[in-house]
mmCIF file of C-alpha atoms in Angstrom:
data_model
loop_
_atom_site.group_PDB
_atom_site.id
_atom_site.type_symbol
_atom_site.label_atom_id
_atom_site.label_comp_id
_atom_site.label_asym_id
_atom_site.label_seq_id
_atom_site.Cartn_x
_atom_site.Cartn_y
_atom_site.Cartn_z
ATOM 1 C CA MET A 1 23.583 1.924 11.985
ATOM 2 C CA GLN A 2 21.887 -1.084 10.335
ATOM 3 C CA LEU A 3 20.505 -1.726 6.868
ATOM 4 C CA HIS A 4 16.922 -3.509 6.942
ATOM 5 C CA ARG A 5 15.266 -4.264 3.682
ATOM 6 C CA CYS A 6 11.790 -4.758 3.271
ATOM 7 C CA ARG A 7 10.418 -7.835 1.715
ATOM 8 C CA VAL A 8 7.024 -6.550 0.225
ATOM 9 C CA CYS A 9 8.490 -3.585 -1.312
ATOM 10 C CA GLY A 10 12.123 -3.955 -1.409
ATOM 11 C CA GLU A 11 12.869 -0.669 -0.020
ATOM 12 C CA THR A 12 15.931 -0.068 2.491
ATOM 13 C CA PHE A 13 15.499 1.553 5.998
ATOM 14 C CA LEU A 14 18.531 2.677 7.956
ATOM 15 C CA GLY A 15 18.187 2.702 11.436
ATOM 16 C CA THR A 16 19.408 1.016 14.448
ATOM 17 C CA ASP A 17 16.277 -1.315 14.900
ATOM 18 C CA THR A 18 13.894 -2.629 12.930
ATOM 19 C CA PRO A 19 11.082 -0.479 12.314
ATOM 20 C CA SER A 20 7.240 -1.692 13.437
ATOM 21 C CA HIS A 21 6.217 -0.878 10.113
ATOM 22 C CA CYS A 22 7.800 -0.073 6.554
ATOM 23 C CA PRO A 23 8.106 3.574 6.242
ATOM 24 C CA PHE A 24 7.406 3.311 2.632
ATOM 25 C CA CYS A 25 4.910 0.180 1.923
ATOM 26 C CA GLY A 26 3.385 -0.105 5.743
ATOM 27 C CA ALA A 27 4.581 -3.750 5.498
ATOM 28 C CA HIS A 28 4.795 -5.493 9.233
ATOM 29 C CA ARG A 29 8.338 -5.599 11.079
ATOM 30 C CA GLU A 30 8.399 -9.381 10.255
ATOM 31 C CA TYR A 31 8.984 -8.823 6.507
ATOM 32 C CA PHE A 32 12.060 -7.067 7.222
ATOM 33 C CA VAL A 33 15.595 -8.845 6.567
ATOM 34 C CA ASP A 34 19.133 -7.959 6.573
ATOM 35 C CA THR A 35 20.067 -6.320 3.309
ATOM 36 C CA ARG A 36 22.529 -9.318 2.658
ATOM 37 C CA ASP A 37 19.821 -11.632 3.257
ATOM 38 C CA TYR A 38 17.475 -9.899 0.565
ATOM 39 C CA PRO A 39 17.113 -12.223 -2.711
ATOM 40 C CA GLU A 40 17.751 -9.553 -5.668
ATOM 41 C CA ASP A 41 15.821 -11.739 -7.793
ATOM 42 C CA LEU A 42 12.603 -12.031 -5.586
ATOM 43 C CA ASN A 43 10.219 -10.414 -7.902
ATOM 44 C CA GLU A 44 11.101 -12.075 -10.714
ATOM 45 C CA VAL A 45 8.045 -14.792 -10.597
ATOM 46 C CA GLN A 46 6.145 -16.466 -12.935
ATOM 47 C CA ILE A 47 2.608 -15.787 -12.427
ATOM 48 C CA THR A 48 -0.681 -17.618 -13.704
ATOM 49 C CA GLU A 49 -3.416 -15.844 -15.691
ATOM 50 C CA VAL A 50 -5.519 -15.376 -12.733
ATOM 51 C CA GLU A 51 -2.631 -14.211 -10.446
ATOM 52 C CA ARG A 52 -2.140 -11.831 -13.524
ATOM 53 C CA GLU A 53 -5.938 -10.383 -13.455
ATOM 54 C CA ASP A 54 -5.714 -10.391 -9.667
ATOM 55 C CA LEU A 55 -2.425 -7.952 -10.087
ATOM 56 C CA LEU A 56 -4.194 -5.853 -12.646
ATOM 57 C CA ALA A 57 -7.316 -5.323 -10.134
ATOM 58 C CA ALA A 58 -5.023 -4.508 -7.478
ATOM 59 C CA ILE A 59 -3.069 -1.571 -9.450
ATOM 60 C CA GLU A 60 -6.502 -0.031 -10.612
ATOM 61 C CA LEU A 61 -7.704 -0.121 -6.739
ATOM 62 C CA GLU A 62 -4.370 1.319 -5.408
ATOM 63 C CA ARG A 63 -4.314 3.888 -8.449
ATOM 64 C CA ALA A 64 -7.741 5.204 -7.648
ATOM 65 C CA ASN A 65 -6.973 5.026 -3.789
ATOM 66 C CA THR A 66 -3.801 6.742 -4.192
ATOM 67 C CA ARG A 67 -5.663 9.714 -6.402
ATOM 68 C CA PHE A 68 -8.451 9.686 -3.420
ATOM 69 C CA TYR A 69 -5.820 10.224 -1.177
ATOM 70 C CA LEU A 70 -3.886 13.034 -2.922
ATOM 71 C CA ALA A 71 -7.337 14.779 -3.241
ATOM 72 C CA LEU A 72 -7.562 14.644 0.429
ATOM 73 C CA ALA A 73 -3.993 15.783 0.923
ATOM 74 C CA GLY A 74 -4.904 18.807 -0.649
ATOM 75 C CA ASN A 75 -7.600 20.065 1.305
ATOM 76 C CA ARG A 76 -5.981 22.548 3.430
ATOM 77 C CA ASP A 77 -9.064 23.021 6.160
ATOM 78 C CA ASN A 78 -7.656 20.446 8.479
ATOM 79 C CA LEU A 79 -3.826 20.237 8.074
ATOM 80 C CA LYS A 80 -3.671 17.334 10.485
ATOM 81 C CA LEU A 81 -5.900 15.155 8.150
ATOM 82 C CA ALA A 82 -4.346 16.426 4.971
ATOM 83 C CA SER A 83 -0.871 15.417 6.201
ATOM 84 C CA ALA A 84 -2.403 11.822 7.157
ATOM 85 C CA TYR A 85 -3.791 11.110 3.907
ATOM 86 C CA LYS A 86 -0.897 12.249 2.027
ATOM 87 C CA ARG A 87 1.069 9.808 3.989
ATOM 88 C CA LEU A 88 -1.603 7.146 2.807
ATOM 89 C CA ALA A 89 -1.501 8.328 -0.802
ATOM 90 C CA LYS A 90 2.355 7.611 -0.748
ATOM 91 C CA VAL A 91 2.000 3.950 0.699
ATOM 92 C CA GLU A 92 -0.837 3.336 -1.581
ATOM 93 C CA ALA A 93 1.283 4.430 -4.561
ATOM 94 C CA GLU A 94 4.048 2.043 -3.262
ATOM 95 C CA HIS A 95 1.536 -1.019 -3.506
ATOM 96 C CA ALA A 96 0.700 0.272 -6.893
ATOM 97 C CA SER A 97 4.308 0.193 -8.128
ATOM 98 C CA LEU A 98 4.908 -3.080 -6.343
ATOM 99 C CA PHE A 99 2.265 -4.544 -8.349
ATOM 100 C CA CYS A 100 2.905 -3.109 -11.359
ATOM 101 C CA LYS A 101 6.252 -4.656 -11.065
ATOM 102 C CA LEU A 102 4.881 -8.432 -10.234
ATOM 103 C CA ALA A 103 2.585 -7.768 -13.309
ATOM 104 C CA GLY A 104 5.354 -6.940 -15.624
ATOM 105 C CA VAL A 105 3.531 -3.268 -16.576
ATOM 106 C CA SER A 106 4.277 0.149 -16.523
ATOM 107 C CA LYS A 107 3.007 2.253 -13.710
ATOM 108 C CA PRO A 108 -0.684 4.354 -14.498
ATOM 109 C CA PHE A 109 0.729 7.317 -15.967
ATOM 110 C CA ASP A 110 -1.845 9.290 -13.425
ATOM 111 C CA LEU A 111 -0.821 7.665 -10.541
ATOM 112 C CA LEU A 112 0.326 10.610 -8.895
ATOM 113 C CA GLU A 113 -2.635 13.090 -10.075
ATOM 114 C CA PRO A 114 -5.189 14.130 -7.329
ATOM 115 C CA GLY A 115 -8.331 12.539 -8.218
ATOM 116 C CA HIS A 116 -11.891 13.808 -6.546
ATOM 117 C CA ALA A 117 -13.355 13.720 -3.090
ATOM 118 C CA ALA A 118 -16.015 15.329 -1.119
ATOM 119 C CA ASP A 119 -15.816 18.608 0.573
ATOM 120 C CA ASP A 120 -16.813 17.251 4.022
ATOM 121 C CA TRP A 121 -14.278 14.993 5.693
ATOM 122 C CA CYS A 122 -16.488 12.936 7.674
ATOM 123 C CA VAL A 123 -17.840 11.681 4.122
ATOM 124 C CA ASN A 124 -14.290 11.408 3.233
ATOM 125 C CA ILE A 125 -13.261 9.235 5.996
ATOM 126 C CA ALA A 126 -16.480 6.976 5.636
ATOM 127 C CA ASP A 127 -15.452 6.639 2.093
ATOM 128 C CA SER A 128 -11.700 5.771 3.011
ATOM 129 C CA ARG A 129 -12.893 3.114 5.210
ATOM 130 C CA ALA A 130 -14.879 1.471 2.984
ATOM 131 C CA ARG A 131 -11.903 1.555 0.222
ATOM 132 C CA GLU A 132 -9.759 -0.058 3.117
ATOM 133 C CA GLN A 133 -11.967 -2.504 3.865
ATOM 134 C CA ARG A 134 -12.615 -3.722 0.320
ATOM 135 C CA ALA A 135 -8.939 -3.647 -0.198
ATOM 136 C CA THR A 136 -8.296 -5.555 2.883
ATOM 137 C CA ALA A 137 -10.822 -8.293 1.881
ATOM 138 C CA LEU A 138 -9.965 -8.298 -1.718
ATOM 139 C CA TYR A 139 -6.178 -9.070 -0.863
ATOM 140 C CA ALA A 140 -6.884 -11.632 1.362
ATOM 141 C CA LEU A 141 -8.922 -13.496 -1.327
ATOM 142 C CA PHE A 142 -5.975 -13.026 -3.752
ATOM 143 C CA ALA A 143 -3.735 -14.076 -1.394
ATOM 144 C CA SER A 144 -5.659 -17.437 -0.512
ATOM 145 C CA ARG A 145 -5.696 -18.565 -4.085
ATOM 146 C CA ALA A 146 -2.412 -17.493 -5.245
ATOM 147 C CA THR A 147 -0.314 -20.284 -6.365
ATOM 148 C CA ASN A 148 3.246 -18.325 -6.576
ATOM 149 C CA GLU A 149 4.615 -17.913 -3.294
ATOM 150 C CA ARG A 150 5.646 -14.786 -3.535
ATOM 151 C CA ILE A 151 2.265 -13.394 -5.154
ATOM 152 C CA GLY A 152 0.724 -14.917 -1.919
ATOM 153 C CA GLU A 153 3.046 -13.009 0.507
ATOM 154 C CA VAL A 154 2.572 -9.676 -1.069
ATOM 155 C CA PHE A 155 -0.850 -9.974 -1.156
ATOM 156 C CA SER A 156 -1.274 -11.393 2.288
ATOM 157 C CA ALA A 157 1.073 -8.533 3.935
ATOM 158 C CA ILE A 158 -0.574 -5.654 1.958
ATOM 159 C CA SER A 159 -4.152 -6.784 3.287
ATOM 160 C CA ASP A 160 -2.510 -6.292 6.447
ATOM 161 C CA VAL A 161 -1.265 -2.824 5.921
ATOM 162 C CA GLU A 162 -5.020 -2.149 4.345
ATOM 163 C CA ALA A 163 -6.285 -3.350 7.935
ATOM 164 C CA ASP A 164 -4.074 -0.775 9.608
ATOM 165 C CA HIS A 165 -5.637 1.737 7.196
ATOM 166 C CA ILE A 166 -8.868 1.350 8.517
ATOM 167 C CA VAL A 167 -7.405 1.829 12.166
ATOM 168 C CA VAL A 168 -6.026 5.194 10.663
ATOM 169 C CA ASP A 169 -9.625 6.107 9.394
ATOM 170 C CA SER A 170 -10.997 5.584 13.261
ATOM 171 C CA ILE A 171 -8.128 8.129 14.543
ATOM 172 C CA ALA A 172 -9.057 10.314 11.777
ATOM 173 C CA ASP A 173 -12.955 10.203 12.577
ATOM 174 C CA SER A 174 -11.972 11.543 16.159
ATOM 175 C CA ILE A 175 -9.666 14.529 14.703
ATOM 176 C CA ALA A 176 -12.688 15.592 12.125
ATOM 177 C CA GLY A 177 -15.369 15.204 15.020
ATOM 178 C CA CYS A 178 -17.395 12.630 13.007
#
């Protein structure tokens, strides 16, 4: 057994092999390091005002997406889809927590409260896809203008994770028959 630590979210994974994606934040394999090589002060960064505003915008986006996915997770008419979106809610909440840590702010009080969703899975999956496309593009923009290397690394990694979620929406389309 080995301990692997995700450079993006800082969570530790116990296993014989490095996972393809972080089970907590979804970061890709290349962001895992041996726990002994993880710098404990990694998230103690000085940020510009632009980076702070970008982090605050990201927190709000992740808060909204977490709450939306929790609403989908509560929809009991398709347990396969509900389970998938419950997992996405956890990943999005992890992103919000990381962005809060980097911005030096508290987590939103309602982060884990379900929001609102439509009664139609196809409508919700289309909404999810639009949310993930927006997040992917926005985080790529934030990464490109970051002057702090750590902020750029995090936004780049999370942009890739959000792109992975678009693939999940494609799979969900076929499950829902959209």
